[in-house]
Amino acid sequence: MIDPARPEVKEAIALATRAGIRTIMITGDHVTTAKAIAKELNILREGDEAIPSSELQKMTDEELFENIEKYSVYARVAPEDKVRIVDAWQKKGHVVSMTGDGVNDSPALKKADIGCAMGIAGTDVAKEAAEVVLVDDNFQTIVSAVEQGRGIYSNIKKVVGFLLGTNIGEVITVFLAMLLWHETPLLSMQLLWINLVTDSLPAIALGMEPVEKDVMTHLPKPKKEGLFANGLGLRIFLQGLMFTILSLIGFVIVWYEMGKTEQALPYARTMAFMVLALSQAIHAYNLRSHLSLIKMNPFSNKNLNIATIVAFLLMGFVLFVPGVNTAFGLVILDVKYYLIALGLIFVPVIVIELAKLFKESDIEIVDVHHRRKVDSPSGTALILANSINEALNNEMVYEYNRHSKREKRNDKEIGIHSIRGGTEAGKHTVMFLGEN
């Protein structure tokens, strides 16, 4: 007699695996029953093992730590076994989530990084011990929550990157201009307007960006990875520097053509103000995704479209309405300067598109037996598997070169397999280390 799993669970586990999340079965069923269900759900994969509580209790904590990654199924477990299992995985440096519904699950729920108690079948003790309560008692809800959480974290990085990049650009613009010419290219009133309009409105819209389609093909973030990891801090600085260069180019073009006089400063400042503000508003579209704008609908975020239109209308209001532009220290320019400004404000799109194109050529190296990335440059491994055969069954694989190279690693000679795979994010070369 087997209590079958819910139909949606298999799909949820497959999605979790693609996201780099390993699902472990801990059950009170007999090991034979547990293995049958685990194989059906693809929890027990090639190379994985199942272990009953009787064997687990014979192992010391050190032995369990050394062998913990081999086991995907634990049968006939006792409450203390669950705590040991969670502890061993945590000592390996993993973030552990534990589900449970009974009183005897409470210690493990408390021990886990994220305890998930059942909202329907769960006891009050389990709910109090857990950080999360599943109101529908559905494993798929956990996977959906991971997807939403990744989307929220991604949006936070986009907003922080956008705001810091634009503000760094403003600071360096004023600093360099004062250093080179002892003149400020932007007045305080103009800087305040940029921060309130062309910075804030697109930033709010970026925070409401829908979850990207391929977010569940990314590897989990390491525990100690900071917000500015993987070169984000450098990219923010370079983007700020880009805004500085564009603004100063606009400022210098007008100021120098008009003779570098005191009377020419309002014209030059108008140009710098217009280029800096509008280029930042356009740049928000670059940060929507790591995908090229060519490979997606750049206008699918309606909130960002509205924010950009409003920002352009408000910029037009302060640039062209008599009296208002005077209050901001702005003037009307010749048509040729508006055409030059139009070209400058779209430069960030070209620069970032080229950067995205270069990034799509990243090479990833993945240990197929442990489903983890090793010695990898920036980017994301797209295929996770226990074996080459399993990797080849992945829908994202489109090219495979068998044993293109052999290397000796950890005193064992292994084959290097070259597998090309990709999603909408582009095609990546993924090198798999494996014995078969």
Short mmCIF file of C-alpha atoms in Angstrom, two decimals:
data_model
loop_
_atom_site.label_atom_id
_atom_site.label_comp_id
_atom_site.label_asym_id
_atom_site.label_seq_id
_atom_site.Cartn_x
_atom_site.Cartn_y
_atom_site.Cartn_z
CA MET A 1 0.00 0.00 0.00
CA ILE A 2 1.43 3.37 -1.06
CA ASP A 3 -0.02 6.80 -0.29
CA PRO A 4 0.58 8.51 -3.67
CA ALA A 5 2.09 12.00 -3.86
CA ARG A 6 0.04 14.89 -5.15
CA PRO A 7 0.20 15.27 -8.95
CA GLU A 8 1.79 18.74 -8.76
CA VAL A 9 4.60 17.64 -6.42
CA LYS A 10 6.71 15.98 -9.12
CA GLU A 11 6.69 19.13 -11.22
CA ALA A 12 7.50 21.26 -8.17
CA ILE A 13 10.46 19.04 -7.26
CA ALA A 14 11.75 19.23 -10.85
CA LEU A 15 11.53 23.03 -10.73
CA ALA A 16 13.31 23.09 -7.38
CA THR A 17 16.10 20.91 -8.81
CA ARG A 18 16.55 23.27 -11.73
CA ALA A 19 16.82 26.09 -9.19
CA GLY A 20 19.68 24.30 -7.42
CA ILE A 21 17.50 23.18 -4.51
CA ARG A 22 17.92 19.55 -3.48
CA THR A 23 14.84 17.86 -2.08
CA ILE A 24 15.39 15.26 0.67
CA MET A 25 12.67 12.82 1.76
CA ILE A 26 12.42 12.08 5.49
CA THR A 27 9.60 9.67 6.20
CA GLY A 28 8.27 7.15 8.66
CA ASP A 29 7.52 4.69 5.84
CA HIS A 30 9.49 1.52 5.23
CA VAL A 31 12.65 2.10 3.18
CA THR A 32 11.30 0.07 0.23
CA THR A 33 8.14 2.15 0.08
CA ALA A 34 10.10 5.36 0.52
CA LYS A 35 12.48 4.48 -2.32
CA ALA A 36 9.60 3.68 -4.68
CA ILE A 37 7.94 7.05 -4.05
CA ALA A 38 11.25 8.91 -4.18
CA LYS A 39 12.13 7.40 -7.56
CA GLU A 40 8.72 8.30 -8.91
CA LEU A 41 9.23 11.90 -7.82
CA ASN A 42 12.87 12.02 -9.02
CA ILE A 43 14.08 12.63 -5.48
CA LEU A 44 16.15 9.45 -5.51
CA ARG A 45 18.40 9.95 -8.52
CA GLU A 46 21.27 8.06 -10.07
CA GLY A 47 24.04 7.79 -7.47
CA ASP A 48 21.81 8.72 -4.50
CA GLU A 49 21.11 6.33 -1.63
CA ALA A 50 18.30 5.62 0.83
CA ILE A 51 19.01 4.82 4.47
CA PRO A 52 16.77 3.51 7.26
CA SER A 53 16.90 4.90 10.79
CA SER A 54 18.48 1.69 12.11
CA GLU A 55 21.59 2.30 9.99
CA LEU A 56 21.56 6.04 10.56
CA GLN A 57 21.67 5.64 14.33
CA LYS A 58 24.79 3.48 14.06
CA MET A 59 26.66 6.35 12.42
CA THR A 60 28.54 8.94 14.43
CA ASP A 61 27.93 12.62 13.76
CA GLU A 62 31.29 12.78 11.97
CA GLU A 63 30.37 9.85 9.71
CA LEU A 64 27.00 11.39 8.94
CA PHE A 65 28.68 14.69 8.09
CA GLU A 66 31.05 12.97 5.68
CA ASN A 67 28.29 10.98 3.93
CA ILE A 68 25.29 13.30 4.21
CA GLU A 69 25.29 14.31 0.52
CA LYS A 70 24.91 10.67 -0.59
CA TYR A 71 21.50 10.24 1.00
CA SER A 72 18.29 11.53 -0.55
CA VAL A 73 15.85 9.32 1.39
CA TYR A 74 15.64 8.61 5.12
CA ALA A 75 13.14 5.96 6.24
CA ARG A 76 11.63 5.01 9.60
CA VAL A 77 13.23 8.09 11.13
CA ALA A 78 13.01 9.08 14.78
CA PRO A 79 12.67 12.74 15.92
CA GLU A 80 16.33 12.91 16.94
CA ASP A 81 17.36 11.66 13.47
CA LYS A 82 15.75 14.69 11.86
CA VAL A 83 17.75 17.09 14.00
CA ARG A 84 21.01 15.28 13.14
CA ILE A 85 20.18 15.39 9.43
CA VAL A 86 19.47 19.12 9.51
CA ASP A 87 22.61 19.78 11.56
CA ALA A 88 24.83 17.81 9.14
CA TRP A 89 23.56 19.72 6.12
CA GLN A 90 24.05 23.04 7.92
CA LYS A 91 27.63 22.11 8.78
CA LYS A 92 28.18 21.55 5.07
CA GLY A 93 27.35 25.22 4.60
CA HIS A 94 23.88 24.76 3.13
CA VAL A 95 20.70 26.69 3.91
CA VAL A 96 18.24 24.08 5.17
CA SER A 97 14.47 24.25 5.07
CA MET A 98 12.51 21.61 7.00
CA THR A 99 8.82 20.75 6.70
CA GLY A 100 6.79 19.04 9.39
CA ASP A 101 3.41 18.85 11.05
CA GLY A 102 3.75 16.89 14.29
CA VAL A 103 5.00 17.64 17.77
CA ASN A 104 8.02 15.40 17.16
CA ASP A 105 8.96 17.58 14.16
CA SER A 106 9.31 20.69 16.33
CA PRO A 107 13.02 20.29 17.27
CA ALA A 108 14.01 19.90 13.61
CA LEU A 109 11.77 22.79 12.55
CA LYS A 110 13.45 24.96 15.16
CA LYS A 111 16.92 23.79 14.17
CA ALA A 112 16.45 24.43 10.43
CA ASP A 113 17.24 27.78 8.87
CA ILE A 114 13.65 27.92 7.65
CA GLY A 115 11.08 25.78 9.41
CA CYS A 116 7.87 25.21 7.43
CA ALA A 117 4.91 23.88 9.39
CA MET A 118 1.67 22.58 7.89
CA GLY A 119 -1.21 24.99 8.40
CA ILE A 120 -4.01 22.44 8.02
CA ALA A 121 -2.61 19.21 9.47
CA GLY A 122 0.06 20.82 11.61
CA THR A 123 -0.06 20.93 15.39
CA ASP A 124 0.13 24.21 17.31
CA VAL A 125 3.53 23.20 18.67
CA ALA A 126 4.91 22.72 15.14
CA LYS A 127 3.48 26.06 14.00
CA GLU A 128 5.07 27.89 16.92
CA ALA A 129 8.45 26.27 16.25
CA ALA A 130 8.42 27.14 12.53
CA GLU A 131 9.19 30.41 10.77
CA VAL A 132 6.68 29.73 7.99
CA VAL A 133 3.22 28.16 8.08
CA LEU A 134 1.85 26.68 4.83
CA VAL A 135 -1.85 27.40 4.84
CA ASP A 136 -2.50 24.86 2.06
CA ASP A 137 -0.01 22.14 3.21
CA ASN A 138 1.37 22.06 -0.35
CA PHE A 139 5.04 21.56 -1.28
CA GLN A 140 4.47 23.54 -4.47
CA THR A 141 3.75 26.59 -2.33
CA ILE A 142 7.31 26.44 -0.98
CA VAL A 143 8.75 26.39 -4.50
CA SER A 144 6.48 29.25 -5.54
CA ALA A 145 7.62 31.21 -2.50
CA VAL A 146 11.25 30.65 -3.50
CA GLU A 147 10.46 31.96 -6.98
CA GLN A 148 8.75 35.05 -5.61
CA GLY A 149 11.54 35.59 -3.09
CA ARG A 150 14.17 35.46 -5.82
CA GLY A 151 12.14 37.94 -7.84
CA ILE A 152 11.90 40.33 -4.88
CA TYR A 153 15.62 40.04 -4.16
CA SER A 154 16.40 40.66 -7.84
CA ASN A 155 14.19 43.76 -7.86
CA ILE A 156 15.89 45.08 -4.72
CA LYS A 157 19.26 44.74 -6.46
CA LYS A 158 17.90 46.51 -9.54
CA VAL A 159 16.55 49.43 -7.52
CA VAL A 160 19.70 49.76 -5.40
CA GLY A 161 21.89 49.53 -8.49
CA PHE A 162 19.83 52.13 -10.31
CA LEU A 163 19.69 54.64 -7.46
CA LEU A 164 23.35 54.29 -6.49
CA GLY A 165 24.52 54.42 -10.10
CA THR A 166 22.58 57.58 -10.88
CA ASN A 167 23.57 59.31 -7.65
CA ILE A 168 27.23 58.41 -8.08
CA GLY A 169 26.99 59.93 -11.55
CA GLU A 170 25.60 63.17 -10.14
CA VAL A 171 28.29 63.42 -7.46
CA ILE A 172 31.20 62.74 -9.82
CA THR A 173 29.77 65.13 -12.43
CA VAL A 174 29.77 68.06 -10.02
CA PHE A 175 33.11 67.07 -8.45
CA LEU A 176 35.00 66.79 -11.75
CA ALA A 177 33.52 69.98 -13.20
CA MET A 178 34.50 71.94 -10.10
CA LEU A 179 37.96 70.39 -10.21
CA LEU A 180 38.52 71.11 -13.91
CA TRP A 181 36.74 74.41 -14.49
CA HIS A 182 35.76 75.70 -11.04
CA GLU A 183 32.19 75.82 -12.27
CA THR A 184 29.27 73.62 -11.28
CA PRO A 185 27.40 72.04 -14.21
CA LEU A 186 24.28 71.51 -12.09
CA LEU A 187 22.59 73.75 -9.55
CA SER A 188 21.26 72.37 -6.28
CA MET A 189 17.67 72.93 -7.45
CA GLN A 190 18.38 70.89 -10.58
CA LEU A 191 19.97 68.03 -8.63
CA LEU A 192 16.98 67.92 -6.30
CA TRP A 193 14.62 67.73 -9.28
CA ILE A 194 16.58 64.86 -10.82
CA ASN A 195 16.48 62.91 -7.54
CA LEU A 196 12.75 63.46 -7.10
CA VAL A 197 11.62 62.84 -10.69
CA THR A 198 13.97 60.90 -12.97
CA ASP A 199 15.49 58.85 -10.13
CA SER A 200 12.56 58.12 -7.84
CA LEU A 201 9.77 57.39 -10.34
CA PRO A 202 11.66 54.77 -12.43
CA ALA A 203 13.12 53.25 -9.24
CA ILE A 204 9.63 52.69 -7.81
CA ALA A 205 8.55 51.09 -11.09
CA LEU A 206 11.63 48.82 -11.14
CA GLY A 207 10.67 47.60 -7.68
CA MET A 208 7.40 46.31 -9.19
CA GLU A 209 9.10 44.43 -12.04
CA PRO A 210 7.48 40.98 -12.63
CA VAL A 211 9.56 37.91 -11.75
CA GLU A 212 11.85 36.99 -14.64
CA LYS A 213 10.99 33.75 -16.44
CA ASP A 214 14.39 32.13 -15.91
CA VAL A 215 14.82 33.07 -12.24
CA MET A 216 14.44 29.39 -11.25
CA THR A 217 17.38 28.35 -13.43
CA HIS A 218 19.84 30.29 -11.26
CA LEU A 219 21.92 28.71 -8.54
CA PRO A 220 21.09 29.67 -4.92
CA LYS A 221 23.11 32.53 -3.46
CA PRO A 222 25.82 31.57 -0.96
CA LYS A 223 24.98 32.37 2.66
CA LYS A 224 27.66 35.04 2.99
CA GLU A 225 27.20 36.64 -0.41
CA GLY A 226 26.63 40.37 -0.07
CA LEU A 227 24.33 42.59 -2.08
CA PHE A 228 27.22 43.94 -4.14
CA ALA A 229 28.81 40.56 -4.91
CA ASN A 230 29.71 39.30 -8.40
CA GLY A 231 30.89 42.71 -9.56
CA LEU A 232 27.68 44.65 -8.87
CA GLY A 233 29.56 47.35 -6.95
CA LEU A 234 31.97 47.85 -9.86
CA ARG A 235 29.13 47.93 -12.39
CA ILE A 236 27.31 50.56 -10.33
CA PHE A 237 30.44 52.73 -10.24
CA LEU A 238 31.03 52.32 -13.99
CA GLN A 239 27.43 53.21 -14.75
CA GLY A 240 27.78 56.32 -12.60
CA LEU A 241 30.95 57.19 -14.47
CA MET A 242 29.06 56.76 -17.76
CA PHE A 243 26.46 59.32 -16.66
CA THR A 244 29.27 61.67 -15.65
CA ILE A 245 30.95 61.42 -19.05
CA LEU A 246 27.68 61.95 -20.95
CA SER A 247 26.68 64.94 -18.81
CA LEU A 248 30.08 66.60 -19.06
CA ILE A 249 30.17 66.01 -22.83
CA GLY A 250 26.86 67.87 -23.14
CA PHE A 251 28.05 70.60 -20.80
CA VAL A 252 31.37 71.09 -22.62
CA ILE A 253 29.84 71.08 -26.12
CA VAL A 254 27.57 74.02 -25.33
CA TRP A 255 29.94 75.91 -23.02
CA TYR A 256 32.92 75.74 -25.37
CA GLU A 257 30.87 76.60 -28.48
CA MET A 258 29.53 79.68 -26.69
CA GLY A 259 32.98 80.88 -25.68
CA LYS A 260 33.23 79.62 -22.07
CA THR A 261 31.69 82.85 -20.81
CA GLU A 262 29.62 83.48 -17.70
CA GLN A 263 26.60 84.12 -19.93
CA ALA A 264 27.06 80.67 -21.53
CA LEU A 265 26.79 78.79 -18.20
CA PRO A 266 22.93 78.63 -18.05
CA TYR A 267 22.93 77.13 -21.56
CA ALA A 268 25.62 74.58 -20.70
CA ARG A 269 23.85 73.70 -17.44
CA THR A 270 20.58 73.23 -19.28
CA MET A 271 22.31 70.76 -21.60
CA ALA A 272 23.98 68.86 -18.74
CA PHE A 273 20.72 68.79 -16.74
CA MET A 274 18.72 67.47 -19.69
CA VAL A 275 21.27 64.78 -20.64
CA LEU A 276 21.79 63.54 -17.08
CA ALA A 277 18.11 63.42 -16.14
CA LEU A 278 16.76 61.83 -19.32
CA SER A 279 19.63 59.34 -19.77
CA GLN A 280 18.93 58.07 -16.27
CA ALA A 281 15.23 57.62 -17.03
CA ILE A 282 16.07 55.66 -20.20
CA HIS A 283 18.71 53.62 -18.32
CA ALA A 284 16.00 52.15 -16.07
CA TYR A 285 14.97 49.92 -19.00
CA ASN A 286 18.49 48.45 -19.11
CA LEU A 287 18.13 47.23 -15.54
CA ARG A 288 14.84 45.40 -16.05
CA SER A 289 16.62 42.16 -16.83
CA HIS A 290 19.96 40.55 -17.55
CA LEU A 291 18.46 39.76 -20.96
CA SER A 292 19.11 41.93 -23.96
CA LEU A 293 16.21 44.27 -24.73
CA ILE A 294 16.13 42.63 -28.17
CA LYS A 295 15.25 39.26 -26.58
CA MET A 296 12.36 40.57 -24.51
CA ASN A 297 9.52 43.05 -24.71
CA PRO A 298 11.20 46.20 -23.32
CA PHE A 299 7.83 47.82 -22.64
CA SER A 300 6.12 44.95 -20.80
CA ASN A 301 6.48 46.74 -17.44
CA LYS A 302 3.54 49.14 -17.64
CA ASN A 303 4.51 50.82 -14.38
CA LEU A 304 7.92 51.71 -15.78
CA ASN A 305 6.35 52.99 -19.00
CA ILE A 306 4.05 55.28 -17.03
CA ALA A 307 6.90 56.43 -14.77
CA THR A 308 9.10 57.24 -17.78
CA ILE A 309 6.35 59.15 -19.58
CA VAL A 310 5.57 61.15 -16.43
CA ALA A 311 9.29 61.87 -15.91
CA PHE A 312 9.64 63.11 -19.52
CA LEU A 313 6.52 65.27 -19.22
CA LEU A 314 7.75 66.83 -15.97
CA MET A 315 11.17 67.41 -17.54
CA GLY A 316 9.47 69.13 -20.47
CA PHE A 317 7.53 71.25 -17.97
CA VAL A 318 10.66 72.62 -16.28
CA LEU A 319 12.65 72.88 -19.54
CA PHE A 320 10.16 74.74 -21.73
CA VAL A 321 7.50 76.51 -19.62
CA PRO A 322 8.45 80.19 -19.21
CA GLY A 323 8.95 81.21 -15.61
CA VAL A 324 9.37 77.64 -14.43
CA ASN A 325 12.60 77.14 -16.37
CA THR A 326 13.87 80.48 -15.09
CA ALA A 327 13.26 79.34 -11.50
CA PHE A 328 15.42 76.28 -12.21
CA GLY A 329 18.17 78.31 -13.92
CA LEU A 330 17.33 76.83 -17.32
CA VAL A 331 17.07 78.40 -20.78
CA ILE A 332 15.83 77.46 -24.25
CA LEU A 333 18.58 75.95 -26.45
CA ASP A 334 19.12 75.86 -30.21
CA VAL A 335 17.51 72.87 -31.97
CA LYS A 336 20.91 71.32 -32.75
CA TYR A 337 21.66 70.97 -29.04
CA TYR A 338 18.39 69.11 -28.44
CA LEU A 339 19.35 66.71 -31.24
CA ILE A 340 22.78 66.18 -29.67
CA ALA A 341 21.13 65.59 -26.30
CA LEU A 342 18.77 63.06 -27.89
CA GLY A 343 21.77 61.07 -29.10
CA LEU A 344 23.54 61.24 -25.74
CA ILE A 345 20.58 60.06 -23.64
CA PHE A 346 20.38 56.79 -25.61
CA VAL A 347 24.09 55.98 -25.21
CA PRO A 348 23.45 53.96 -21.98
CA VAL A 349 21.21 51.59 -23.94
CA ILE A 350 23.98 50.87 -26.45
CA VAL A 351 26.66 50.47 -23.77
CA ILE A 352 24.63 48.13 -21.56
CA GLU A 353 23.44 46.06 -24.54
CA LEU A 354 27.05 45.48 -25.54
CA ALA A 355 27.90 44.53 -21.95
CA LYS A 356 25.04 42.00 -21.88
CA LEU A 357 26.18 40.53 -25.17
CA PHE A 358 29.68 40.03 -23.77
CA LYS A 359 28.36 38.42 -20.57
CA GLU A 360 26.40 35.79 -22.53
CA SER A 361 29.71 34.16 -23.49
CA ASP A 362 30.48 33.18 -19.88
CA ILE A 363 31.75 29.64 -19.25
CA GLU A 364 30.39 27.73 -16.30
CA ILE A 365 31.97 24.70 -14.63
CA VAL A 366 29.70 22.40 -12.67
CA ASP A 367 30.43 19.23 -10.69
CA VAL A 368 27.60 16.98 -11.86
CA HIS A 369 27.86 14.61 -8.91
CA HIS A 370 27.37 17.30 -6.30
CA ARG A 371 25.29 19.69 -8.40
CA ARG A 372 27.41 22.68 -7.53
CA LYS A 373 29.35 25.30 -9.42
CA VAL A 374 33.15 25.21 -9.12
CA ASP A 375 35.90 27.57 -10.32
CA SER A 376 33.28 29.52 -12.21
CA PRO A 377 33.44 33.09 -13.51
CA SER A 378 30.47 35.43 -13.24
CA GLY A 379 27.09 34.29 -14.50
CA THR A 380 24.82 31.38 -13.75
CA ALA A 381 25.04 27.65 -14.42
CA LEU A 382 21.88 26.64 -16.21
CA ILE A 383 21.92 22.85 -15.91
CA LEU A 384 22.24 20.87 -12.68
CA ALA A 385 22.44 17.10 -12.61
CA ASN A 386 23.93 14.07 -10.87
CA SER A 387 25.29 12.60 -14.09
CA ILE A 388 25.94 13.35 -17.72
CA ASN A 389 22.99 11.18 -18.75
CA GLU A 390 20.71 13.12 -16.46
CA ALA A 391 22.09 16.39 -17.80
CA LEU A 392 21.43 15.33 -21.37
CA ASN A 393 17.76 14.77 -20.54
CA ASN A 394 17.46 18.44 -19.59
CA GLU A 395 15.28 20.34 -22.04
CA MET A 396 17.80 23.18 -22.19
CA VAL A 397 20.59 21.05 -23.68
CA TYR A 398 21.15 21.47 -27.41
CA GLU A 399 24.75 20.33 -27.97
CA TYR A 400 27.02 17.73 -26.39
CA ASN A 401 30.68 16.78 -26.97
CA ARG A 402 31.56 13.52 -25.20
CA HIS A 403 34.93 13.27 -23.44
CA SER A 404 36.43 16.22 -25.20
CA LYS A 405 39.14 16.20 -22.53
CA ARG A 406 40.32 14.19 -19.53
CA GLU A 407 41.81 15.61 -16.35
CA LYS A 408 43.02 14.32 -13.01
CA ARG A 409 41.18 15.90 -10.11
CA ASN A 410 41.37 14.81 -6.48
CA ASP A 411 43.62 11.87 -7.51
CA LYS A 412 40.96 10.55 -9.89
CA GLU A 413 40.92 10.80 -13.67
CA ILE A 414 37.60 12.10 -14.92
CA GLY A 415 36.07 13.02 -18.25
CA ILE A 416 35.37 16.62 -19.13
CA HIS A 417 32.07 16.91 -20.94
CA SER A 418 31.14 19.99 -22.92
CA ILE A 419 27.40 20.62 -22.90
CA ARG A 420 25.84 23.70 -24.42
CA GLY A 421 22.57 24.80 -22.93
CA GLY A 422 20.50 27.91 -22.64
CA THR A 423 17.26 29.69 -21.90
CA GLU A 424 15.91 33.02 -23.02
CA ALA A 425 18.93 34.49 -21.24
CA GLY A 426 21.11 33.25 -24.10
CA LYS A 427 23.32 30.30 -24.87
CA HIS A 428 26.04 29.31 -22.43
CA THR A 429 28.80 26.72 -22.53
CA VAL A 430 28.56 24.56 -19.44
CA MET A 431 31.51 22.28 -18.65
CA PHE A 432 30.49 19.23 -16.63
CA LEU A 433 32.92 17.16 -14.60
CA GLY A 434 31.84 13.54 -14.48
CA GLU A 435 33.03 9.97 -14.61
CA ASN A 436 30.53 8.61 -17.14
#
